[in-house]
PDB file of C-alpha atoms and ligand atoms in Angstrom:
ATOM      1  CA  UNK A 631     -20.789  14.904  12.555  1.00  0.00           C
ATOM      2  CA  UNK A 632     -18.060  13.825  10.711  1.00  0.00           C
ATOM      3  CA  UNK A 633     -15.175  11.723  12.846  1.00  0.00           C
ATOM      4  CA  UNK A 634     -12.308  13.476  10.434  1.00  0.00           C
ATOM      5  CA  UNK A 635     -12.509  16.919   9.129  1.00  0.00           C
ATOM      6  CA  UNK A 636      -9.143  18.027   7.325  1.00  0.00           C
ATOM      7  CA  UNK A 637      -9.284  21.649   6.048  1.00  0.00           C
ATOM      8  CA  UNK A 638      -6.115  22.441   3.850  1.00  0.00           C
ATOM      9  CA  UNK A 639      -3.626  20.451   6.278  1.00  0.00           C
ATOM     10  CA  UNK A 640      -0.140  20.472   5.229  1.00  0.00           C
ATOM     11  CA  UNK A 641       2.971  19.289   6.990  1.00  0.00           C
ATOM     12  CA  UNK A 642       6.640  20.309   6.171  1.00  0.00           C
ATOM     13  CA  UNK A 643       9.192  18.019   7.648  1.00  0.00           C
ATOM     14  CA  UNK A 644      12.294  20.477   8.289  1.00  0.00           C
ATOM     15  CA  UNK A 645      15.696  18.403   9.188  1.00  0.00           C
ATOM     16  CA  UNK A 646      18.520  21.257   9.307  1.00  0.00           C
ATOM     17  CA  UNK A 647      18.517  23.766   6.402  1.00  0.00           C
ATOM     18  CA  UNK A 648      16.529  21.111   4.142  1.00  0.00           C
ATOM     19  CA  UNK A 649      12.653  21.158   4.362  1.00  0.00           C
ATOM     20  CA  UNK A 650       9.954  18.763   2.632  1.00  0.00           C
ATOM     21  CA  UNK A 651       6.540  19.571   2.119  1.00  0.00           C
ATOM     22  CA  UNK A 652       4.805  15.949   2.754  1.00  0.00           C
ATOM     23  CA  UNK A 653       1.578  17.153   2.733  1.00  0.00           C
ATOM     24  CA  UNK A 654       0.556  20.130   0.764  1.00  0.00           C
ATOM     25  CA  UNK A 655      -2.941  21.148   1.572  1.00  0.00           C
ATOM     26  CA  UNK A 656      -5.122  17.642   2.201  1.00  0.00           C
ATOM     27  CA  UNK A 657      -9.032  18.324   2.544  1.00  0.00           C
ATOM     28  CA  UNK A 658     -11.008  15.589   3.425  1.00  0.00           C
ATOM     29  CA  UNK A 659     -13.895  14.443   5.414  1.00  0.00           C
ATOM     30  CA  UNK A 660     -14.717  10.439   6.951  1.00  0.00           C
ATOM     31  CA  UNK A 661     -18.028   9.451   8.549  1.00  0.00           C
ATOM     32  CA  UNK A 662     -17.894   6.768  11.654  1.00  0.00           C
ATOM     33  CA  UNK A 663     -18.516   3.723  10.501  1.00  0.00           C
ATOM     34  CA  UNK A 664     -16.249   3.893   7.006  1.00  0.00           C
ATOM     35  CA  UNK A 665     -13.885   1.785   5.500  1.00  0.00           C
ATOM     36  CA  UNK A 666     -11.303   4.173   3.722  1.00  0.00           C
ATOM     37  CA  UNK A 667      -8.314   3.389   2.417  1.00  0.00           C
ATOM     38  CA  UNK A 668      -5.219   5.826   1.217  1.00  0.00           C
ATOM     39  CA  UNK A 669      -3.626   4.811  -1.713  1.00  0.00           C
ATOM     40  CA  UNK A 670      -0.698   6.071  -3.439  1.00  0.00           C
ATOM     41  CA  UNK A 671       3.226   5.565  -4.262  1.00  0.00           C
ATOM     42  CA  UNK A 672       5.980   4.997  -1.995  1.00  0.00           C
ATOM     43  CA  UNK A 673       6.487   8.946  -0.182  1.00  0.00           C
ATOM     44  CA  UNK A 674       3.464  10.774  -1.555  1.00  0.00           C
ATOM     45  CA  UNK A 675       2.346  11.189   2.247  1.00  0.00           C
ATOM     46  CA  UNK A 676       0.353   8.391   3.003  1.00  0.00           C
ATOM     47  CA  UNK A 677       2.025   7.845   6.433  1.00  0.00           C
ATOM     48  CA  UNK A 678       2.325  11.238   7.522  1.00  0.00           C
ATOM     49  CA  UNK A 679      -1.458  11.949   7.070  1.00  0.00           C
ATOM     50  CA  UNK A 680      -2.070   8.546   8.950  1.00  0.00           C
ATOM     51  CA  UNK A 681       0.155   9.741  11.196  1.00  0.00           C
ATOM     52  CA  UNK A 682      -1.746  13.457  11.843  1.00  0.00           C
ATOM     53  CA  UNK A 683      -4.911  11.548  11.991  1.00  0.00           C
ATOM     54  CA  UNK A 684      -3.768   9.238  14.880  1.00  0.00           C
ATOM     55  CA  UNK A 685      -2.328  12.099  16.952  1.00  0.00           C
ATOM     56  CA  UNK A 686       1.413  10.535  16.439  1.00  0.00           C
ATOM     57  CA  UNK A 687       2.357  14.160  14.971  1.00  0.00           C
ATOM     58  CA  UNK A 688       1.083  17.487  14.731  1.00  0.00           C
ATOM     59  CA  UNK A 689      -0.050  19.812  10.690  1.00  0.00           C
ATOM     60  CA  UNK A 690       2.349  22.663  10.219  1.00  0.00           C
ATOM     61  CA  UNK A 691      -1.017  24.207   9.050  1.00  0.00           C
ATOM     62  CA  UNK A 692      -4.481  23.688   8.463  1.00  0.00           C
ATOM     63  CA  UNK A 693      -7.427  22.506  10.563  1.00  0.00           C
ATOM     64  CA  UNK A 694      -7.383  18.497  11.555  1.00  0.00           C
ATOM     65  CA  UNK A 695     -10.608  17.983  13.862  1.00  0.00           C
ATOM     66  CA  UNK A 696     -10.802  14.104  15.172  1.00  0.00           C
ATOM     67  CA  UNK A 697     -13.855  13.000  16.738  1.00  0.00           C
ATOM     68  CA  UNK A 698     -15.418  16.778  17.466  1.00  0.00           C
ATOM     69  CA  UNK A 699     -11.249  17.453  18.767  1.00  0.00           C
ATOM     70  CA  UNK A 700      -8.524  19.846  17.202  1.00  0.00           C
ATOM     71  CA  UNK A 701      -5.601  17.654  16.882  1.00  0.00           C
ATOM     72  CA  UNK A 702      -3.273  20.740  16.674  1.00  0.00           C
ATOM     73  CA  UNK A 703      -4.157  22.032  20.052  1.00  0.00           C
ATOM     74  CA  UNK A 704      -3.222  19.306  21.950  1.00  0.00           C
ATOM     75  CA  UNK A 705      -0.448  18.631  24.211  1.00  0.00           C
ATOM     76  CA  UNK A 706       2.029  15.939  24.474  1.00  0.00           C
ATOM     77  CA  UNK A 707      -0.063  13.981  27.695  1.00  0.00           C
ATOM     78  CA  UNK A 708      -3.233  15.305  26.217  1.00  0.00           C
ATOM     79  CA  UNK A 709      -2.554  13.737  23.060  1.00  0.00           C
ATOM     80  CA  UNK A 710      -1.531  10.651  24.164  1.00  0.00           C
ATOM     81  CA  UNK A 711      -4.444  10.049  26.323  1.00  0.00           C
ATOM     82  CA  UNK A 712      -6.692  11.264  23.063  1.00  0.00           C
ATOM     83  CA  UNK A 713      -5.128   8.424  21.319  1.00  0.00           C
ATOM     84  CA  UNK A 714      -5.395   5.693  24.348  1.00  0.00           C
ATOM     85  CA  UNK A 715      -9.312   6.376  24.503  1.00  0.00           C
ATOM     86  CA  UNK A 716      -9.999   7.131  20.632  1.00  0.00           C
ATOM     87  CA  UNK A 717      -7.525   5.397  18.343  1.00  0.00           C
ATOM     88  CA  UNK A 718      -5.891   2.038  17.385  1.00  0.00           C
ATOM     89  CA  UNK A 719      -3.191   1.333  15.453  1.00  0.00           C
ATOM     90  CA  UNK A 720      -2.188  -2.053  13.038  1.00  0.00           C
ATOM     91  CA  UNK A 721       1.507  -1.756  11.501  1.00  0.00           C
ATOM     92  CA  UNK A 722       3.215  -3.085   8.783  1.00  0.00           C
ATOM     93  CA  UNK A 723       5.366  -5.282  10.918  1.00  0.00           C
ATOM     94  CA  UNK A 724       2.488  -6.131  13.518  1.00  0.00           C
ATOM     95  CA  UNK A 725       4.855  -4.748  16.360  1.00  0.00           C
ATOM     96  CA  UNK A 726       3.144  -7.576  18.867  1.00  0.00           C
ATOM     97  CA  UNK A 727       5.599  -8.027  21.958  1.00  0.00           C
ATOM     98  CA  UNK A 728       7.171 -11.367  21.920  1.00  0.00           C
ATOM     99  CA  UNK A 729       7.576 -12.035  25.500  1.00  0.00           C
ATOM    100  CA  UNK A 730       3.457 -11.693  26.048  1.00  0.00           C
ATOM    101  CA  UNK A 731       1.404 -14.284  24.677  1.00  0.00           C
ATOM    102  CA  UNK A 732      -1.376 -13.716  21.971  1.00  0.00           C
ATOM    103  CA  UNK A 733      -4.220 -12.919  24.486  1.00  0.00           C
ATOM    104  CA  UNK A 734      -1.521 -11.130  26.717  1.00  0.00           C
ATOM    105  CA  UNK A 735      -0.696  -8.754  23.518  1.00  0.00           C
ATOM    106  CA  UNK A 736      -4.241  -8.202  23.284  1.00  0.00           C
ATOM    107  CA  UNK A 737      -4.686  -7.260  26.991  1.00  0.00           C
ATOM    108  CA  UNK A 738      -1.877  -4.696  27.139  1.00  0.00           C
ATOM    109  CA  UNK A 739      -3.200  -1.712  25.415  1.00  0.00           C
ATOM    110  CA  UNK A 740      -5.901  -2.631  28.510  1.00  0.00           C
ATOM    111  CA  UNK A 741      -3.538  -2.065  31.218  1.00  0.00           C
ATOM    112  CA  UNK A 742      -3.100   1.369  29.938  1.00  0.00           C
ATOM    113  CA  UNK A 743      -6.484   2.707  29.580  1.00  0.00           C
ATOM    114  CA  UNK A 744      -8.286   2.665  32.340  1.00  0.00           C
ATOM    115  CA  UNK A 745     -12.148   3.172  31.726  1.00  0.00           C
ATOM    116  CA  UNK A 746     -12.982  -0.461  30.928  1.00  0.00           C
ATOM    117  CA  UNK A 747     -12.878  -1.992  34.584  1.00  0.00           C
ATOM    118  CA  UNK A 748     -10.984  -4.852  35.718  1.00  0.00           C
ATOM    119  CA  UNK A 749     -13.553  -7.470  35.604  1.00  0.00           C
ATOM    120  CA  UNK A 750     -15.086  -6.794  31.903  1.00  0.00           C
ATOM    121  CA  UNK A 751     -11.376  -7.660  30.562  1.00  0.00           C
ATOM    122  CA  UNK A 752     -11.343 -11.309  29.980  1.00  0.00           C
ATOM    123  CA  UNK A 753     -14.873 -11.199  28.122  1.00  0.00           C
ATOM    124  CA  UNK A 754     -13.441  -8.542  25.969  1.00  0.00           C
ATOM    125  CA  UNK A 755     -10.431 -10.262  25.105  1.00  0.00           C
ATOM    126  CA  UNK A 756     -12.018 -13.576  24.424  1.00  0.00           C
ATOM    127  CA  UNK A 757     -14.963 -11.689  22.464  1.00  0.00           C
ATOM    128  CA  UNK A 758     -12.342 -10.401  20.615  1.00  0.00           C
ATOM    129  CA  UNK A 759      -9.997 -13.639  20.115  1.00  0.00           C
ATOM    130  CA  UNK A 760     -13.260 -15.135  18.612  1.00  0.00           C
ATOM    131  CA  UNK A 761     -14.077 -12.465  15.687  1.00  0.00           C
ATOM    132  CA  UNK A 762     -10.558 -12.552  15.139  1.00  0.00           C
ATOM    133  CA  UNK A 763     -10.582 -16.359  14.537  1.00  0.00           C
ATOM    134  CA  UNK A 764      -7.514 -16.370  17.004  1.00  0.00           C
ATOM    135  CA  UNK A 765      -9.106 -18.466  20.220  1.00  0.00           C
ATOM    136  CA  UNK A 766      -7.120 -21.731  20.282  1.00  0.00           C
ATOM    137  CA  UNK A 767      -3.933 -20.128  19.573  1.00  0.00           C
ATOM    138  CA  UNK A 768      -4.306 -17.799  22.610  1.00  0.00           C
ATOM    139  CA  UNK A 769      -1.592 -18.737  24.680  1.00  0.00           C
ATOM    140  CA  UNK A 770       1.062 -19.168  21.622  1.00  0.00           C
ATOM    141  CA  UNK A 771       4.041 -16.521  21.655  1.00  0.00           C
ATOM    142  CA  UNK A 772       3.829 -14.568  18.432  1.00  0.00           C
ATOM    143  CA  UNK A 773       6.903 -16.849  17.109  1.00  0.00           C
ATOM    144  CA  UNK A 774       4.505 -19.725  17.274  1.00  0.00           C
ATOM    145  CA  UNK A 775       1.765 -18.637  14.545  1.00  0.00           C
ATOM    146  CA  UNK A 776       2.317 -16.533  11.207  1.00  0.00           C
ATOM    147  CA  UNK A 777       2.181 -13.242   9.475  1.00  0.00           C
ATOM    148  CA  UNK A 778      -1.681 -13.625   9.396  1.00  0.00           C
ATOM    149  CA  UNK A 779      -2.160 -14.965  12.062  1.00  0.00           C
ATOM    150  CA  UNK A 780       0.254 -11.998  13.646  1.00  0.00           C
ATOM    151  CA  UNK A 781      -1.910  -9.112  11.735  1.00  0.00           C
ATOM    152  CA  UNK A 782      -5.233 -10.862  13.118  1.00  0.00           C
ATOM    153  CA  UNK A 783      -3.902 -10.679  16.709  1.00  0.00           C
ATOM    154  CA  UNK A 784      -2.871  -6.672  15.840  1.00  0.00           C
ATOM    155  CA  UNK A 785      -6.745  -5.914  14.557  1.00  0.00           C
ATOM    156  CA  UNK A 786      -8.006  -7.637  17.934  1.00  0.00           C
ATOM    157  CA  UNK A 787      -5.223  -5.395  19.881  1.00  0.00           C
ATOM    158  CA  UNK A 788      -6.341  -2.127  18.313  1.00  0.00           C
ATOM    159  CA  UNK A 789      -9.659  -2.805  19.023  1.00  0.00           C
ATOM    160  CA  UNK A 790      -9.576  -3.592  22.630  1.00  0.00           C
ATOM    161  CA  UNK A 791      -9.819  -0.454  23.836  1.00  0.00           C
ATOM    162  CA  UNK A 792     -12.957   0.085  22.147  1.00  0.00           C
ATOM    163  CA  UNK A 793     -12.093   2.925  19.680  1.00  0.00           C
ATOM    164  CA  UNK A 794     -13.465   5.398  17.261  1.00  0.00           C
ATOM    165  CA  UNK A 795     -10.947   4.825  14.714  1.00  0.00           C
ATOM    166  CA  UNK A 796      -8.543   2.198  13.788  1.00  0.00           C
ATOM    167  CA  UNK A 797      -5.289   3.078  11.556  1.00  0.00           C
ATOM    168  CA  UNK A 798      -3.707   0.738   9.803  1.00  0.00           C
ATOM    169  CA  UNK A 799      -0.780   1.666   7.930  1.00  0.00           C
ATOM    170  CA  UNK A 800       0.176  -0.742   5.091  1.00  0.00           C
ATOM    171  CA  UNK A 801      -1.135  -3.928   7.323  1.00  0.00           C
ATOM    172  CA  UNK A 802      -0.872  -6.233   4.458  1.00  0.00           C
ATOM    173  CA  UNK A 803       2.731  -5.070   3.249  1.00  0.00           C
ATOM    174  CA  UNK A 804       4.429  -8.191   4.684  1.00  0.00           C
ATOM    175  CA  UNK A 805       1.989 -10.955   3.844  1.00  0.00           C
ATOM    176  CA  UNK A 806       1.229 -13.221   0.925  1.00  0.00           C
ATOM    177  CA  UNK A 807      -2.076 -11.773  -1.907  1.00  0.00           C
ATOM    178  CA  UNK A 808      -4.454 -14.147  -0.096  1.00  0.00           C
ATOM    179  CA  UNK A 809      -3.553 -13.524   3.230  1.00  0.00           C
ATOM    180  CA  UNK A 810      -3.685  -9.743   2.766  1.00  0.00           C
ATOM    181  CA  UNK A 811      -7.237 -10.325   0.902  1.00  0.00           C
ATOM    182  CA  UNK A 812      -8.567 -12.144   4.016  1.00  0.00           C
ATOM    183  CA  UNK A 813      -7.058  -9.775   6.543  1.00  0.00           C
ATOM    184  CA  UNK A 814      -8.828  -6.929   4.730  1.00  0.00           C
ATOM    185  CA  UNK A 815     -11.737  -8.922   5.123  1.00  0.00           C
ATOM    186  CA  UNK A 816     -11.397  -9.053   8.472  1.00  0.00           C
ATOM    187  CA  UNK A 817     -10.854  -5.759   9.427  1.00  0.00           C
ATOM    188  CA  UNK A 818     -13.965  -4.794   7.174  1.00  0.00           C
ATOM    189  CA  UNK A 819     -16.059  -7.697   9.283  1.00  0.00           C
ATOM    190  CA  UNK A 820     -14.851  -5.836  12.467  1.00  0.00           C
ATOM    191  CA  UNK A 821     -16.239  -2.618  11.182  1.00  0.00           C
ATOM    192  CA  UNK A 822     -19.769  -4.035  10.583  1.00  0.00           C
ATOM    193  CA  UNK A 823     -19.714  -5.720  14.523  1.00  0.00           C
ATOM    194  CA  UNK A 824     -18.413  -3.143  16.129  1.00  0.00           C
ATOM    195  CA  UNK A 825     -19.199   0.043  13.981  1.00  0.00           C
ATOM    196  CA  UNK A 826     -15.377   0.996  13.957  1.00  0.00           C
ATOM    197  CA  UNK A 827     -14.129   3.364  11.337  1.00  0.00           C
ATOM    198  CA  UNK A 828     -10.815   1.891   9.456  1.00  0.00           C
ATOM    199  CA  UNK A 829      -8.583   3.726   7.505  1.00  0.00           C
ATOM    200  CA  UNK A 830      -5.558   1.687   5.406  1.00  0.00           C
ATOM    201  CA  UNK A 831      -2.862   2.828   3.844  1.00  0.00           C
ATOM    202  CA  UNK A 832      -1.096   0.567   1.049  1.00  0.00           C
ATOM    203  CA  UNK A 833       0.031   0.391  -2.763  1.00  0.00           C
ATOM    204  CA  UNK A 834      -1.560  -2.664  -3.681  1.00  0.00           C
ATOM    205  CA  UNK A 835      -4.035  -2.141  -6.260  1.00  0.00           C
ATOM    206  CA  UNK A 836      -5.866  -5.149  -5.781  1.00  0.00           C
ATOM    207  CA  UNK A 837      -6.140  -4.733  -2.232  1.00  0.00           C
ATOM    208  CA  UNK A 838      -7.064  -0.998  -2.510  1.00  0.00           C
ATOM    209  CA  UNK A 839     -10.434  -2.639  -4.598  1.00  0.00           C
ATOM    210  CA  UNK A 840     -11.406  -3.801  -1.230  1.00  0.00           C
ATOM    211  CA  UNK A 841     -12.187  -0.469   0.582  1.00  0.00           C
ATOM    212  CA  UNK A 842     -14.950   1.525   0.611  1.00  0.00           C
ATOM    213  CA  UNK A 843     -14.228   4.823  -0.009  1.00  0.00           C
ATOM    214  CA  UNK A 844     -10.468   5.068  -1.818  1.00  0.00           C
ATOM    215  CA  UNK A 845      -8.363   8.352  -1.340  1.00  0.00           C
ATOM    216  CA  UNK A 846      -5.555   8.789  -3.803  1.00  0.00           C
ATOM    217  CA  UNK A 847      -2.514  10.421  -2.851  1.00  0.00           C
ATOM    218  CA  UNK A 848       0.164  11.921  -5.123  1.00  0.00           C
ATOM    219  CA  UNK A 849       3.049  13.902  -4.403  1.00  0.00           C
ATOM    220  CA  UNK A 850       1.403  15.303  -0.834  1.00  0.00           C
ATOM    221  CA  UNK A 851      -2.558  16.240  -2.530  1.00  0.00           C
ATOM    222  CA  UNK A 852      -5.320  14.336  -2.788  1.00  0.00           C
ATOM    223  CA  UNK A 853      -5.966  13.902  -6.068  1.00  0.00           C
ATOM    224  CA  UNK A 854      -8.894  11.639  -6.514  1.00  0.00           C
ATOM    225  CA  UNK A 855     -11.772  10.004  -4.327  1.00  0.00           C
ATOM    226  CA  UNK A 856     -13.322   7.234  -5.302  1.00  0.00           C
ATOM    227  CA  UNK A 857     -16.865   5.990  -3.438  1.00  0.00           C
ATOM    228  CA  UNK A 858     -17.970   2.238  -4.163  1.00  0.00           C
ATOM    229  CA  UNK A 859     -20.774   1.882  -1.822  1.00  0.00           C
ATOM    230  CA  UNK A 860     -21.518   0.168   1.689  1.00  0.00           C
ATOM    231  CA  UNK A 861     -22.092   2.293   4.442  1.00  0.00           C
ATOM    232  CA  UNK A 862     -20.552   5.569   6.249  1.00  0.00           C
ATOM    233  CA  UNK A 863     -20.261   6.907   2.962  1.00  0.00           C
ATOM    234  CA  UNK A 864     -22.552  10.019   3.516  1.00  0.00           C
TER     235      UNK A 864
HETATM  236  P1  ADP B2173       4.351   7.278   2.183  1.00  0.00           P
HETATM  237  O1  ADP B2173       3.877   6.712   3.475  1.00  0.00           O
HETATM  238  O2  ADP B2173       3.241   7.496   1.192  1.00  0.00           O
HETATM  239  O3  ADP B2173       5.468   6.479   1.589  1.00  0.00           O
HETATM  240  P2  ADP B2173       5.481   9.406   3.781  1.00  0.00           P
HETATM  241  O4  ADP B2173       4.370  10.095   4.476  1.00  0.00           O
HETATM  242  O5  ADP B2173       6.293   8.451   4.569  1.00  0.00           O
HETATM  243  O6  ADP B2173       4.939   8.747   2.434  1.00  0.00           O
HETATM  244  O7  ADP B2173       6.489  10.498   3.203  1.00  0.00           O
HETATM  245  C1  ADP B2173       6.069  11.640   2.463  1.00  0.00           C
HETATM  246  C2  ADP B2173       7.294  12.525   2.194  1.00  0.00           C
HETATM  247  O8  ADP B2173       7.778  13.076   3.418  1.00  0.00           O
HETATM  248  C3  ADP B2173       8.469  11.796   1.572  1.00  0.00           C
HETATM  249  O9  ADP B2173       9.119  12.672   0.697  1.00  0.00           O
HETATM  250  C4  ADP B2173       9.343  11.476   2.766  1.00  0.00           C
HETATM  251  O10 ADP B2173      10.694  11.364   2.385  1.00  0.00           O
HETATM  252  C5  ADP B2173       9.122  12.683   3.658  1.00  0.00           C
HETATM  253  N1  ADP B2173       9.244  12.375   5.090  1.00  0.00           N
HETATM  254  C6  ADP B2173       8.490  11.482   5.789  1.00  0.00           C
HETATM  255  N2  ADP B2173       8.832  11.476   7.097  1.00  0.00           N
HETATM  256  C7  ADP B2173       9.843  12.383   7.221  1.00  0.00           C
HETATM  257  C8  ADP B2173      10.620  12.847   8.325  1.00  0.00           C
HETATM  258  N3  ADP B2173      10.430  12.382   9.564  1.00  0.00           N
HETATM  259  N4  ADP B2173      11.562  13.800   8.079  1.00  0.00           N
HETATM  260  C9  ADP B2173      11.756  14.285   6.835  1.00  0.00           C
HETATM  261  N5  ADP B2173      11.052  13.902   5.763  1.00  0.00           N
HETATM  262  C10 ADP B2173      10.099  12.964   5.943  1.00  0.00           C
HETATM  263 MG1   MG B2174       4.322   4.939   4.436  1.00  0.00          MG
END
């Protein structure tokens, strides 16, 4: 089964007596184990879908199933608790805590999800520092080590809790062309170990070429999908 189904999902922002149609009837379906990026301009809805996807916000209409679940007919704890066990998120501005250390941030989505026990943590983590490449630097504060290094400590964190899905949304927006190239990479290497889905959001063409299966977004539609092989693409 697929892990996304989206059947005509559209969202309309309304703020007062203005309303925006963000999204204006998205259909799409991912299979586990793809690397899918959604590409487009600056406001042609990129975040919002992201956002539907992860359970941050619910479609105005439409069908959004995630993992065999209807996003729309959760509730607030119900949600959240979909998202602890299901989803993990990377961020533009890597959004690690700078009062924990590196293998601290990577522990703390732990501490809120409670089905891996106790004991299994530190193997995790450190099974996680290592594909990340982030081991030595494990008890630095994220103002010790840089925007890479930052964004490979996020990929480790929103993997910890063993998810279906990872979101990124534009992960590579504050680093250098071969930094954002390698953290791609990474996140792609993660999703052969571990089987993860990933789905990025960004404008960079050249990163975009890196993805699997590319979604273009204009002005709230899909308007083009482009397949370039690997696997989860069926
Ligand atoms: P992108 O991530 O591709 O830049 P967004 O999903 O952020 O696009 O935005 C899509 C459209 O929805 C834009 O026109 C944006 O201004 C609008 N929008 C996004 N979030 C909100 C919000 N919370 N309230 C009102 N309008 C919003
Ligand atoms: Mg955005």
């Amino acid at each position: 089964m697929s892990l996304v189904i989206a059947e005509q999902v559209r969202k309309i922002y309304r703020t007062g007596e203005t309303e925006v149609e963000a999204l204006k009837g998205i259909d799409c379906t991912i299979e586990p184990g793809s690397f899918v990026s959604f590409v487009g301009p600056s406001g042609s809805g990129k975040t919002t879908l992201l956002n539907l996807i992860g359970c941050l916000d619910k479609p105005s209409e439409g069908t959004l199933i995630v993992n065999g679940t209807d996003i729309a007919a959760l509730n607030r704890t119900e949600g959240a608790s979909f998202r602890g066990e299901h989803v993990g998120f990377i961020f533009q501005d890597f959004n690690l805590l700078p009062v924990l250390t590196v293998y601290e941030n990577i522990e703390y989505p732990l501490l809120m999800v409670q089905q891996i026990p106790a004991k299994d943590r530190p193997e995790r983590i450190l099974r996680l520092l290592k594909a990340v490449g982030m081991l030595e630097q494990k008890d630095k504060y994220p103002d010790q080590i840089s925007g890479g290094q930052k964004q490979r400590v996020s990929v480790a964190r929103a993997l910890v809790t063993n998810p279906k899905l990872v979101l990124a949304d534009e992960p590579t927006a504050n680093l250098d062309h071969n930094t954002a190239y390698q953290v791609i990479e990474l996140m792609k290497n993660m999703r052969d170990e571990f089987n993860t889905t990933f789905i990025f959001s960004t404008h960079d063409q050249k990163i975009v070429g890196e993805a699997e299966i590319i979604y273009t977004l204009e002005d709230g539609l899909l308007t083009d999908r482009q397949v370039k092989g690997g696997n989860g693409n069926g």
